[in-house]
Amino acid sequence: MKRLLTFIVSCLASTVFTMAQKMDVVDFRLLETDLTANTHGTLKVDQNGETAALIKIQTPERGFTFDGGSLGIVATEEHSGEIWLYVPRRAMKLTVQHKDYGVMRDYNYPISIEGGRTYEMFIDIGIGRYVTITSQIARSTIYIDGENVGEAPIHNRYLSYGTHSIRAQKDRFEGEKKVMITTGDNQHRLISIEQRDMSDHFGNVTVTVDNRADIFFEGKNVGTGLWSTQLREGNYVVETRKTDCDPVKTSFTVVARRQNNVTASAPVPHTGWLNVYTRPRNATATYNGDNPIDLSETVTLPVGTYQLEFARRGYEPLKREYRVRHNEVTKDTVELQRTKYVKPLAFYFGGAFTVRSMSGATAFLGAVIKGHDLQAGYTFGLSASDPVYWYTDDGSYDYRSGCTYKLSSVSVRYGYQFNLSDKLAITPQAGVSIDRLTVADNDAQQSYADGASATCLTVGLKLLYVPFEHCYLFLAPEYNFALKKDANYERLSSSANIPAGGVAAHIGVLVNF
């Protein structure tokens, strides 16, 4: 008998609960000013190519299925806070089904459905009521059972049957009300919260965080790096966030009528790993300027882009960019190239001591482009010739003057540079030199054959040694073949033993860039 009574009571309770949960539409209306159903991007057409009607369904749950009968359903979309149901124009009825809340069959639309128009429907799932919440102070923050649900007024909030705590807060004004939601309430109940000044229960709060992180309070971004406000006494939590970082929460307590300074923990940067192998292995590296970095093992770095520069004595410096990603290893192998002390592309200038029958100092200017060496030079005469004595040529052979001469030259040479090693090169050269004799002094105050000139073909070698970068030591032996001499040079060459051309050598230093 006892078991039978228990079974009957269970059946009755199940029946009552099922009846209480019966789904129903509590409101259906046309939204006269809502153009969503007829706007590009949100409109939809039915199978006949006609613009469908849109029903925005307000309900506290998701997971519904809809059946429009013979006319069918055009589309269903989930949107924030509501369901968008597209139906053909002239739709007459709707069946709504949910796995937990049952079936609402053949709901007949109370007004005609027109294509391209937007409607609103409120579905009561049978466990509560829709309410609208207002506050005495405009735009107060509303909390329902401790949850921040937005700023007043709150429209069409679905509350389940039972007792709820509703609190409104704006600055130092606060109010709270306990409400009981029952089946006897109207489907759209209005709840108004009165507020009063609670200044004695508030404290000033300043929250700071390093790295200009964003500060979030109750899900809202309230500041970057700094947030000042007033809060009611009690315990609170702020969360700091930043791109490429894990958010961090900080708890704090507010004491009324005091300044509460809170230093929030900064977000933890996302990190990744950089593993770069260099050849040679003992190369040094810096990143993002002159920050040293040890690449002898895998390095942990915050997520981001890094400019690395590799260097080692005797090798060309190298720059690479790396992107370090969250929880990923970025790998690379960097091979440094030995420094090309003898450069295939360079501009150079310098000077040399020129050894020949009459020595001098030579200034050089030239360029090497892909091994092709073009060089210009000018030699200043330093040493003078033996005295040359001039006599009259009228048969009397009277003494006229005794002159010494210096030899200057203008030359152009072309060669091709062959690199023997990193620091040695040889350049076969050929070119043209114009030699000019100038009188160095005379004892009779008369100059003879001043400016005598000869043109020579120059053939030789330039041997280069590079002790350190940008500096060449060179030796350039050559032979000059006289091609052409003017009358004065011919006379000096035959009678005074002043040769045109001959063996010469340049020993000097070049600076290259």
mmCIF file of N, CA and C in Angstrom, residues 34 36-37 41-44 53-58 62 66 73 75-87 118-119:
data_model
loop_
_atom_site.group_PDB
_atom_site.id
_atom_site.type_symbol
_atom_site.label_atom_id
_atom_site.label_comp_id
_atom_site.label_asym_id
_atom_site.label_seq_id
_atom_site.Cartn_x
_atom_site.Cartn_y
_atom_site.Cartn_z
ATOM 1 N N ASP A 34 11.836 48.254 -37.687
ATOM 2 C CA ASP A 34 12.977 47.337 -37.846
ATOM 3 C C ASP A 34 13.037 46.862 -39.298
ATOM 4 N N THR A 36 15.502 44.958 -40.610
ATOM 5 C CA THR A 36 16.465 43.862 -40.749
ATOM 6 C C THR A 36 16.062 42.885 -41.842
ATOM 7 N N ALA A 37 14.760 42.568 -41.936
ATOM 8 C CA ALA A 37 14.294 41.560 -42.891
ATOM 9 C C ALA A 37 14.433 42.007 -44.333
ATOM 10 N N GLY A 41 22.366 41.927 -46.767
ATOM 11 C CA GLY A 41 23.239 41.272 -45.804
ATOM 12 C C GLY A 41 22.468 40.477 -44.767
ATOM 13 N N THR A 42 21.212 40.905 -44.469
ATOM 14 C CA THR A 42 20.413 40.169 -43.482
ATOM 15 C C THR A 42 19.106 39.642 -44.071
ATOM 16 N N LEU A 43 18.733 40.102 -45.266
ATOM 17 C CA LEU A 43 17.496 39.573 -45.856
ATOM 18 C C LEU A 43 17.751 38.196 -46.457
ATOM 19 N N LYS A 44 16.705 37.400 -46.555
ATOM 20 C CA LYS A 44 16.772 36.082 -47.191
ATOM 21 C C LYS A 44 15.535 35.905 -48.054
ATOM 22 N N ALA A 53 9.960 36.826 -44.424
ATOM 23 C CA ALA A 53 9.736 37.589 -43.200
ATOM 24 C C ALA A 53 10.721 37.094 -42.140
ATOM 25 N N LEU A 54 11.070 37.965 -41.186
ATOM 26 C CA LEU A 54 11.996 37.616 -40.114
ATOM 27 C C LEU A 54 11.268 37.715 -38.776
ATOM 28 N N ILE A 55 11.333 36.628 -37.997
ATOM 29 C CA ILE A 55 10.775 36.633 -36.641
ATOM 30 C C ILE A 55 11.950 36.549 -35.671
ATOM 31 N N LYS A 56 12.123 37.611 -34.850
ATOM 32 C CA LYS A 56 13.162 37.613 -33.826
ATOM 33 C C LYS A 56 12.568 37.016 -32.553
ATOM 34 N N ILE A 57 13.039 35.818 -32.220
ATOM 35 C CA ILE A 57 12.460 35.082 -31.091
ATOM 36 C C ILE A 57 13.263 35.339 -29.832
ATOM 37 N N GLN A 58 12.580 35.843 -28.802
ATOM 38 C CA GLN A 58 13.184 36.061 -27.494
ATOM 39 C C GLN A 58 12.875 34.856 -26.618
ATOM 40 N N ARG A 62 18.336 27.881 -25.799
ATOM 41 C CA ARG A 62 18.647 27.573 -27.188
ATOM 42 C C ARG A 62 18.366 26.091 -27.418
ATOM 43 N N PHE A 66 12.103 24.154 -35.322
ATOM 44 C CA PHE A 66 10.876 24.814 -35.762
ATOM 45 C C PHE A 66 10.334 24.129 -37.011
ATOM 46 N N ILE A 73 10.208 26.369 -43.445
ATOM 47 C CA ILE A 73 11.047 27.396 -42.820
ATOM 48 C C ILE A 73 12.148 27.763 -43.812
ATOM 49 N N ALA A 75 15.044 29.774 -43.041
ATOM 50 C CA ALA A 75 16.358 29.674 -42.386
ATOM 51 C C ALA A 75 16.208 29.965 -40.903
ATOM 52 N N THR A 76 17.175 29.474 -40.126
ATOM 53 C CA THR A 76 17.229 29.746 -38.691
ATOM 54 C C THR A 76 18.665 30.138 -38.344
ATOM 55 N N GLU A 77 18.832 31.219 -37.565
ATOM 56 C CA GLU A 77 20.157 31.686 -37.170
ATOM 57 C C GLU A 77 20.170 32.010 -35.686
ATOM 58 N N GLU A 78 21.279 31.673 -35.040
ATOM 59 C CA GLU A 78 21.481 32.019 -33.640
ATOM 60 C C GLU A 78 22.182 33.368 -33.575
ATOM 61 N N HIS A 79 21.617 34.299 -32.841
ATOM 62 C CA HIS A 79 22.225 35.606 -32.630
ATOM 63 C C HIS A 79 22.284 35.885 -31.138
ATOM 64 N N SER A 80 23.086 36.884 -30.780
ATOM 65 C CA SER A 80 23.270 37.217 -29.368
ATOM 66 C C SER A 80 21.929 37.591 -28.739
ATOM 67 N N GLY A 81 21.474 36.756 -27.800
ATOM 68 C CA GLY A 81 20.250 37.067 -27.054
ATOM 69 C C GLY A 81 18.968 36.709 -27.745
ATOM 70 N N GLU A 82 19.012 36.231 -28.999
ATOM 71 C CA GLU A 82 17.768 35.919 -29.685
ATOM 72 C C GLU A 82 18.009 34.947 -30.834
ATOM 73 N N ILE A 83 16.909 34.379 -31.340
ATOM 74 C CA ILE A 83 16.944 33.468 -32.483
ATOM 75 C C ILE A 83 16.253 34.165 -33.645
ATOM 76 N N TRP A 84 16.893 34.143 -34.817
ATOM 77 C CA TRP A 84 16.280 34.718 -36.010
ATOM 78 C C TRP A 84 15.676 33.585 -36.833
ATOM 79 N N LEU A 85 14.358 33.664 -37.018
ATOM 80 C CA LEU A 85 13.629 32.651 -37.768
ATOM 81 C C LEU A 85 13.046 33.302 -39.018
ATOM 82 N N TYR A 86 13.480 32.844 -40.202
ATOM 83 C CA TYR A 86 12.981 33.374 -41.469
ATOM 84 C C TYR A 86 11.867 32.446 -41.972
ATOM 85 N N VAL A 87 10.716 33.033 -42.290
ATOM 86 C CA VAL A 87 9.577 32.253 -42.770
ATOM 87 C C VAL A 87 9.037 32.891 -44.044
ATOM 88 N N THR A 118 9.734 42.613 -40.233
ATOM 89 C CA THR A 118 10.377 42.020 -39.057
ATOM 90 C C THR A 118 9.369 41.947 -37.912
ATOM 91 N N TYR A 119 9.327 40.785 -37.246
ATOM 92 C CA TYR A 119 8.405 40.548 -36.142
ATOM 93 C C TYR A 119 9.195 40.126 -34.906
#
